[in-house]
Amino acid sequence: MFSALFDAARNSPFKTPLSRAQCDAGSERALVPSGEQRIQAAASREVEFASNEFYALCAVGGILSCGLTHTAVVPLDLVKCRLQVDQAKYKNLFHGFKVTVAEEGARGLAKGWAPTFFGYSAQGAFKFGLYEVFKVQYANLIGEENAYLYRTWLYLGASASAEFFADIALAPLEAAKVKIQTTPGYANTMRQAMPKMMGEEGITAFYKGLVPLWCRQIPYTMMKFACFERTVELLYKHVVPKPRADCSKGEQLVVTFAAGYIAGVFCAIVSHPADVVVSKLNQAKGSSAFDVAKKLGFMGMWHGLTPRIIMIGTLTALQWFIYDGVKVALSIPRPPPPEMPESLKKKLGVE
């Protein structure tokens, strides 16, 4: 009785060809996929490496990784900037937080969040998106074997090229951020600061810090990408007890985070003197980067290093974690650590 009912339901004339195919017990696969099957197929489809879609999605990953992380650490960044420009008032990291909260309340720690979010989102899009572009183009230019032999130089060149353009996008908003955070009473929001800066100094107000920004960010980014890429390679070779292909996505992301933090510590040290100059420059109207550096002296350019190591180490680790996580979520290709090409193995007699 029940079998007859099931047969009648399966062969019902009111069913569509799609649902009839899905109900056919003897059919291993529906001729037309269901909506759920189409979603699963789309999710399992990996984006073509080095395609326009690949680069665009990498830029999206850069927006999320840089925009979110820099905004999350605005309180630490604010105190760091104030330590750099007024060491007498803000004696150390904890004292800086205490003075800021006492004078402006807890909300004062969020000053500059808007230019931080928009500025570093734009920077992240160029930084990560163009890094992938330049890495592929430079590798094609020098050939597979040289791309492996000189891969550290490849990472350095691609990241420096990407950061050059990223800083042009960042500079106006970085200038507004520093002005809000380090000049008492100047402005409380981005909407107040940017028109005021334009009225006082014109367009130069937004780009006078571009050269020191390049001096800060290009070495930072070169270290960030080259150190990260090589650290990942070394971790899988000497620390992780199994090949990357055998690691779960979660285990791979843990390696990403660890390599990112190690890279971040070196980034902070390499780029710190230029960071101090940028902070001081945007506070001192009419001064040049050379004037500021001369006035600060060698030791003066290391103020605020400890909070910056904490901030940049955490930032860099989180940025790589988010960026790699976005790649996993969007099925963006994540090439394994580089291996010696077969042609080079034959030349060198390597087994």
Short mmCIF file of C-alpha atoms in Angstrom, two decimals:
data_model
loop_
_atom_site.label_atom_id
_atom_site.label_comp_id
_atom_site.label_asym_id
_atom_site.label_seq_id
_atom_site.Cartn_x
_atom_site.Cartn_y
_atom_site.Cartn_z
CA MET A 1 0.00 0.00 0.00
CA PHE A 2 2.64 2.54 1.12
CA SER A 3 4.93 1.64 -1.77
CA ALA A 4 2.13 2.38 -4.21
CA LEU A 5 1.58 5.78 -2.60
CA PHE A 6 5.29 6.58 -2.80
CA ASP A 7 5.32 5.58 -6.47
CA ALA A 8 2.32 7.76 -7.18
CA ALA A 9 3.91 10.72 -5.43
CA ARG A 10 7.20 10.22 -7.25
CA ASN A 11 5.47 10.11 -10.64
CA SER A 12 2.98 12.88 -9.92
CA PRO A 13 2.21 14.98 -13.04
CA PHE A 14 2.24 18.11 -10.85
CA LYS A 15 5.92 17.77 -10.14
CA THR A 16 8.46 19.72 -12.17
CA PRO A 17 11.14 17.83 -14.12
CA LEU A 18 13.66 19.08 -11.53
CA SER A 19 11.85 17.73 -8.47
CA ARG A 20 10.92 14.54 -10.30
CA ALA A 21 14.59 13.95 -11.04
CA GLN A 22 15.50 14.63 -7.41
CA CYS A 23 12.91 12.09 -6.20
CA ASP A 24 14.01 9.36 -8.56
CA ALA A 25 15.65 6.85 -6.28
CA GLY A 26 17.26 5.07 -9.20
CA SER A 27 18.97 8.26 -10.40
CA GLU A 28 22.37 8.97 -8.87
CA ARG A 29 22.41 12.58 -9.99
CA ALA A 30 19.70 15.07 -10.96
CA LEU A 31 19.86 16.31 -14.52
CA VAL A 32 19.25 19.87 -13.31
CA PRO A 33 20.96 20.79 -10.00
CA SER A 34 18.89 22.13 -7.12
CA GLY A 35 19.43 25.60 -5.66
CA GLU A 36 21.34 24.09 -2.76
CA GLN A 37 23.51 22.08 -5.13
CA ARG A 38 24.26 25.19 -7.19
CA ILE A 39 25.31 27.04 -4.02
CA GLN A 40 27.56 24.16 -3.00
CA ALA A 41 29.09 24.00 -6.47
CA ALA A 42 29.73 27.74 -6.44
CA ALA A 43 31.28 27.52 -2.99
CA SER A 44 33.59 24.70 -4.08
CA ARG A 45 34.65 26.54 -7.24
CA GLU A 46 38.07 28.04 -6.74
CA VAL A 47 38.76 31.43 -8.26
CA GLU A 48 41.22 31.28 -11.16
CA PHE A 49 44.69 32.28 -10.00
CA ALA A 50 45.99 35.61 -11.40
CA SER A 51 42.62 36.45 -12.95
CA ASN A 52 40.98 39.87 -12.57
CA GLU A 53 38.54 38.28 -10.13
CA PHE A 54 41.46 36.93 -8.10
CA TYR A 55 43.07 40.37 -7.79
CA ALA A 56 39.75 42.08 -6.99
CA LEU A 57 38.96 39.61 -4.21
CA CYS A 58 42.48 39.97 -2.82
CA ALA A 59 41.83 43.72 -2.64
CA VAL A 60 38.61 43.00 -0.70
CA GLY A 61 40.65 40.88 1.70
CA GLY A 62 43.08 43.78 2.08
CA ILE A 63 40.24 46.22 2.86
CA LEU A 64 38.92 43.97 5.60
CA SER A 65 42.31 43.06 7.06
CA CYS A 66 43.69 46.61 7.24
CA GLY A 67 40.52 48.64 7.82
CA LEU A 68 39.17 46.52 10.66
CA THR A 69 42.45 45.92 12.49
CA HIS A 70 43.69 49.52 12.43
CA THR A 71 40.32 50.77 13.63
CA ALA A 72 40.29 48.21 16.45
CA VAL A 73 43.57 49.55 17.86
CA VAL A 74 42.76 53.27 17.57
CA PRO A 75 43.07 53.80 21.38
CA LEU A 76 46.59 52.33 21.39
CA ASP A 77 47.50 54.27 18.25
CA LEU A 78 46.22 57.52 19.78
CA VAL A 79 48.32 57.13 22.93
CA LYS A 80 51.33 56.08 20.82
CA CYS A 81 51.07 59.24 18.70
CA ARG A 82 50.76 61.43 21.80
CA LEU A 83 53.81 59.78 23.35
CA GLN A 84 55.74 60.62 20.18
CA VAL A 85 54.80 64.31 20.09
CA ASP A 86 54.63 65.18 23.81
CA GLN A 87 56.91 63.00 25.92
CA ALA A 88 56.75 65.45 28.84
CA LYS A 89 52.98 65.13 29.25
CA TYR A 90 52.53 61.46 28.31
CA LYS A 91 55.35 59.73 30.18
CA ASN A 92 54.64 56.13 29.17
CA LEU A 93 51.92 53.94 27.69
CA PHE A 94 49.85 53.48 30.85
CA HIS A 95 50.26 57.10 31.91
CA GLY A 96 49.16 58.16 28.44
CA PHE A 97 45.93 56.17 28.73
CA LYS A 98 45.33 57.57 32.22
CA VAL A 99 45.82 61.22 31.18
CA THR A 100 43.67 60.81 28.05
CA VAL A 101 40.74 59.26 29.93
CA ALA A 102 41.03 61.85 32.73
CA GLU A 103 40.92 64.76 30.28
CA GLU A 104 38.54 63.48 27.61
CA GLY A 105 36.76 60.49 29.07
CA ALA A 106 36.72 57.01 27.58
CA ARG A 107 35.28 58.38 24.33
CA GLY A 108 38.48 60.37 23.86
CA LEU A 109 40.33 57.12 23.15
CA ALA A 110 38.29 56.68 19.95
CA LYS A 111 39.40 59.99 18.43
CA GLY A 112 40.44 59.58 14.81
CA TRP A 113 38.58 56.31 14.20
CA ALA A 114 36.89 57.50 10.97
CA PRO A 115 40.01 58.61 9.04
CA THR A 116 41.73 55.49 10.36
CA PHE A 117 39.01 53.19 9.02
CA PHE A 118 38.64 54.81 5.61
CA GLY A 119 42.34 55.53 5.17
CA TYR A 120 43.60 52.07 6.02
CA SER A 121 40.78 50.36 4.11
CA ALA A 122 41.94 52.19 0.98
CA GLN A 123 45.55 51.41 1.79
CA GLY A 124 44.75 47.73 2.35
CA ALA A 125 43.04 47.40 -1.02
CA PHE A 126 46.13 48.71 -2.83
CA LYS A 127 48.65 47.02 -0.54
CA PHE A 128 47.34 43.46 -0.80
CA GLY A 129 45.70 43.68 -4.21
CA LEU A 130 48.70 45.22 -5.96
CA TYR A 131 51.15 42.99 -4.08
CA GLU A 132 49.54 39.97 -5.72
CA VAL A 133 49.65 41.73 -9.11
CA PHE A 134 53.30 42.75 -8.87
CA LYS A 135 54.39 39.39 -7.45
CA VAL A 136 52.92 37.54 -10.43
CA GLN A 137 54.14 40.07 -13.00
CA TYR A 138 57.68 40.25 -11.63
CA ALA A 139 57.85 36.44 -11.41
CA ASN A 140 56.77 36.15 -15.05
CA LEU A 141 59.34 38.78 -16.00
CA ILE A 142 62.34 37.03 -14.45
CA GLY A 143 61.23 33.44 -15.10
CA GLU A 144 60.30 30.50 -12.89
CA GLU A 145 63.82 29.53 -11.82
CA ASN A 146 64.91 33.05 -10.90
CA ALA A 147 61.60 33.66 -9.16
CA TYR A 148 62.48 30.77 -6.84
CA LEU A 149 66.17 31.57 -6.38
CA TYR A 150 65.57 35.26 -5.71
CA ARG A 151 62.15 34.96 -4.10
CA THR A 152 63.04 37.21 -1.15
CA TRP A 153 63.94 40.00 -3.59
CA LEU A 154 60.72 39.25 -5.46
CA TYR A 155 58.68 39.73 -2.26
CA LEU A 156 60.58 42.92 -1.43
CA GLY A 157 60.12 44.42 -4.88
CA ALA A 158 56.43 43.52 -5.19
CA SER A 159 55.57 44.84 -1.72
CA ALA A 160 57.52 48.09 -2.20
CA SER A 161 55.77 48.73 -5.52
CA ALA A 162 52.34 48.08 -4.01
CA GLU A 163 52.96 50.28 -0.96
CA PHE A 164 54.06 53.21 -3.13
CA PHE A 165 50.52 53.49 -4.49
CA ALA A 166 48.85 52.48 -1.23
CA ASP A 167 50.39 55.44 0.60
CA ILE A 168 49.07 57.92 -1.94
CA ALA A 169 45.59 56.71 -1.02
CA LEU A 170 46.35 56.75 2.71
CA ALA A 171 48.18 60.09 3.08
CA PRO A 172 45.22 62.55 3.24
CA LEU A 173 43.35 60.53 5.84
CA GLU A 174 46.48 59.78 7.86
CA ALA A 175 47.17 63.53 8.04
CA ALA A 176 43.64 64.17 9.32
CA LYS A 177 43.92 61.34 11.85
CA VAL A 178 47.16 62.63 13.34
CA LYS A 179 45.83 66.19 13.44
CA ILE A 180 42.75 65.06 15.38
CA GLN A 181 44.74 62.91 17.78
CA THR A 182 47.71 65.17 18.55
CA THR A 183 46.51 68.79 18.28
CA PRO A 184 44.30 69.62 21.30
CA GLY A 185 41.10 71.45 20.39
CA TYR A 186 41.76 71.35 16.64
CA ALA A 187 38.91 69.00 15.66
CA ASN A 188 37.01 66.05 17.06
CA THR A 189 35.89 64.40 13.82
CA MET A 190 37.09 63.83 10.28
CA ARG A 191 34.30 66.06 8.94
CA GLN A 192 35.61 68.94 11.05
CA ALA A 193 39.32 68.34 10.47
CA MET A 194 39.56 67.94 6.68
CA PRO A 195 37.78 71.17 5.63
CA LYS A 196 39.73 73.08 8.28
CA MET A 197 43.05 71.69 7.03
CA MET A 198 42.10 72.50 3.44
CA GLY A 199 41.21 76.07 4.40
CA GLU A 200 44.45 76.65 6.32
CA GLU A 201 47.08 75.01 4.10
CA GLY A 202 45.32 73.88 0.92
CA ILE A 203 45.94 70.48 -0.66
CA THR A 204 49.51 70.41 0.68
CA ALA A 205 48.10 69.81 4.18
CA PHE A 206 47.13 66.31 3.09
CA TYR A 207 50.29 65.37 1.22
CA LYS A 208 53.13 67.10 3.07
CA GLY A 209 53.58 63.88 5.04
CA LEU A 210 53.62 61.64 1.95
CA VAL A 211 57.42 61.35 1.67
CA PRO A 212 57.94 60.45 5.35
CA LEU A 213 54.92 58.16 5.01
CA TRP A 214 56.72 56.39 2.16
CA CYS A 215 59.83 56.26 4.35
CA ARG A 216 57.78 54.64 7.11
CA GLN A 217 55.42 52.40 5.18
CA ILE A 218 57.56 51.08 2.34
CA PRO A 219 60.24 49.54 4.62
CA TYR A 220 57.44 48.36 6.92
CA THR A 221 55.55 46.68 4.09
CA MET A 222 58.68 45.19 2.56
CA MET A 223 59.49 43.62 5.92
CA LYS A 224 55.84 42.66 6.48
CA PHE A 225 55.53 40.67 3.26
CA ALA A 226 59.06 39.31 2.82
CA CYS A 227 59.47 38.32 6.47
CA PHE A 228 56.00 36.77 6.52
CA GLU A 229 56.53 34.74 3.35
CA ARG A 230 59.91 33.41 4.48
CA THR A 231 58.72 32.77 8.06
CA VAL A 232 55.77 30.71 6.77
CA GLU A 233 58.21 28.73 4.64
CA LEU A 234 60.53 28.10 7.61
CA LEU A 235 57.70 27.21 9.99
CA TYR A 236 56.38 24.51 7.65
CA LYS A 237 59.92 23.26 7.03
CA HIS A 238 61.26 23.17 10.60
CA VAL A 239 58.43 23.61 13.13
CA VAL A 240 55.13 22.20 11.83
CA PRO A 241 55.35 18.40 12.15
CA LYS A 242 53.52 17.65 8.88
CA PRO A 243 53.34 19.05 5.35
CA ARG A 244 51.05 22.02 4.71
CA ALA A 245 48.83 19.90 2.47
CA ASP A 246 48.09 17.61 5.44
CA CYS A 247 47.21 20.51 7.78
CA SER A 248 43.60 21.52 8.27
CA LYS A 249 42.50 25.03 7.29
CA GLY A 250 42.46 25.94 11.01
CA GLU A 251 46.03 24.70 11.52
CA GLN A 252 47.19 26.64 8.48
CA LEU A 253 45.61 29.83 9.86
CA VAL A 254 47.44 29.33 13.18
CA VAL A 255 50.73 29.19 11.25
CA THR A 256 49.65 32.34 9.39
CA PHE A 257 48.99 34.17 12.67
CA ALA A 258 52.34 33.13 14.19
CA ALA A 259 54.29 34.15 11.09
CA GLY A 260 52.38 37.44 10.97
CA TYR A 261 53.29 38.32 14.55
CA ILE A 262 56.97 37.55 14.03
CA ALA A 263 56.96 39.73 10.91
CA GLY A 264 55.11 42.49 12.78
CA VAL A 265 57.79 42.85 15.46
CA PHE A 266 60.47 43.42 12.82
CA CYS A 267 58.15 45.78 10.92
CA ALA A 268 57.66 47.98 13.98
CA ILE A 269 61.39 48.36 14.63
CA VAL A 270 62.34 49.06 11.02
CA SER A 271 59.66 51.70 10.43
CA HIS A 272 59.47 53.39 13.84
CA PRO A 273 61.76 56.43 13.32
CA ALA A 274 59.80 57.48 10.23
CA ASP A 275 56.54 56.94 12.12
CA VAL A 276 57.66 59.40 14.81
CA VAL A 277 58.58 61.95 12.13
CA VAL A 278 55.14 61.57 10.48
CA SER A 279 53.37 62.13 13.80
CA LYS A 280 55.46 65.18 14.66
CA LEU A 281 55.28 66.58 11.12
CA ASN A 282 51.50 66.66 10.98
CA GLN A 283 51.47 68.46 14.33
CA ALA A 284 54.08 71.08 13.37
CA LYS A 285 52.67 73.42 10.72
CA GLY A 286 55.14 74.55 8.06
CA SER A 287 57.96 72.14 9.04
CA SER A 288 59.70 69.71 6.71
CA ALA A 289 60.51 66.10 7.48
CA PHE A 290 64.22 66.97 7.65
CA ASP A 291 63.54 69.80 10.14
CA VAL A 292 61.51 67.50 12.38
CA ALA A 293 64.12 64.71 12.27
CA LYS A 294 66.92 67.14 13.09
CA LYS A 295 65.00 68.58 16.04
CA LEU A 296 64.11 65.16 17.43
CA GLY A 297 67.62 63.72 17.19
CA PHE A 298 68.40 60.01 17.02
CA MET A 299 67.05 59.06 20.45
CA GLY A 300 63.96 61.22 20.02
CA MET A 301 62.90 59.14 17.02
CA TRP A 302 62.50 56.04 19.22
CA HIS A 303 59.83 57.42 21.56
CA GLY A 304 56.78 55.16 21.78
CA LEU A 305 58.54 52.06 20.42
CA THR A 306 57.13 49.63 23.01
CA PRO A 307 53.45 50.40 22.36
CA ARG A 308 54.15 50.38 18.63
CA ILE A 309 55.72 46.90 18.81
CA ILE A 310 52.64 45.66 20.68
CA MET A 311 50.32 47.41 18.23
CA ILE A 312 52.11 46.50 15.00
CA GLY A 313 52.85 42.91 16.06
CA THR A 314 49.19 42.32 16.87
CA LEU A 315 48.02 44.25 13.81
CA THR A 316 50.26 42.38 11.39
CA ALA A 317 49.32 38.99 12.81
CA LEU A 318 45.60 39.79 12.66
CA GLN A 319 45.89 41.26 9.16
CA TRP A 320 47.49 38.13 7.77
CA PHE A 321 45.01 35.96 9.68
CA ILE A 322 42.02 37.91 8.28
CA TYR A 323 43.49 38.08 4.78
CA ASP A 324 44.18 34.34 4.70
CA GLY A 325 40.75 33.68 6.25
CA VAL A 326 39.06 35.72 3.51
CA LYS A 327 40.97 33.67 0.93
CA VAL A 328 39.66 30.46 2.51
CA ALA A 329 36.09 31.79 2.72
CA LEU A 330 36.00 33.07 -0.87
CA SER A 331 37.89 30.12 -2.41
CA ILE A 332 40.79 32.32 -3.47
CA PRO A 333 43.89 30.26 -4.38
CA ARG A 334 46.47 30.05 -1.58
CA PRO A 335 49.65 28.68 -3.16
CA PRO A 336 51.79 26.49 -0.87
CA PRO A 337 55.31 27.56 0.16
CA PRO A 338 57.51 27.71 -2.95
CA GLU A 339 59.36 24.62 -4.09
CA MET A 340 62.37 24.35 -6.36
CA PRO A 341 61.27 23.93 -10.00
CA GLU A 342 62.03 20.57 -11.60
CA SER A 343 64.18 22.24 -14.26
CA LEU A 344 66.36 23.81 -11.56
CA LYS A 345 66.63 20.51 -9.69
CA LYS A 346 68.00 18.89 -12.82
CA LYS A 347 70.52 21.68 -13.34
CA LEU A 348 71.72 21.49 -9.74
CA GLY A 349 71.52 17.71 -9.51
CA VAL A 350 69.08 17.88 -6.62
CA GLU A 351 66.92 14.83 -5.98
#
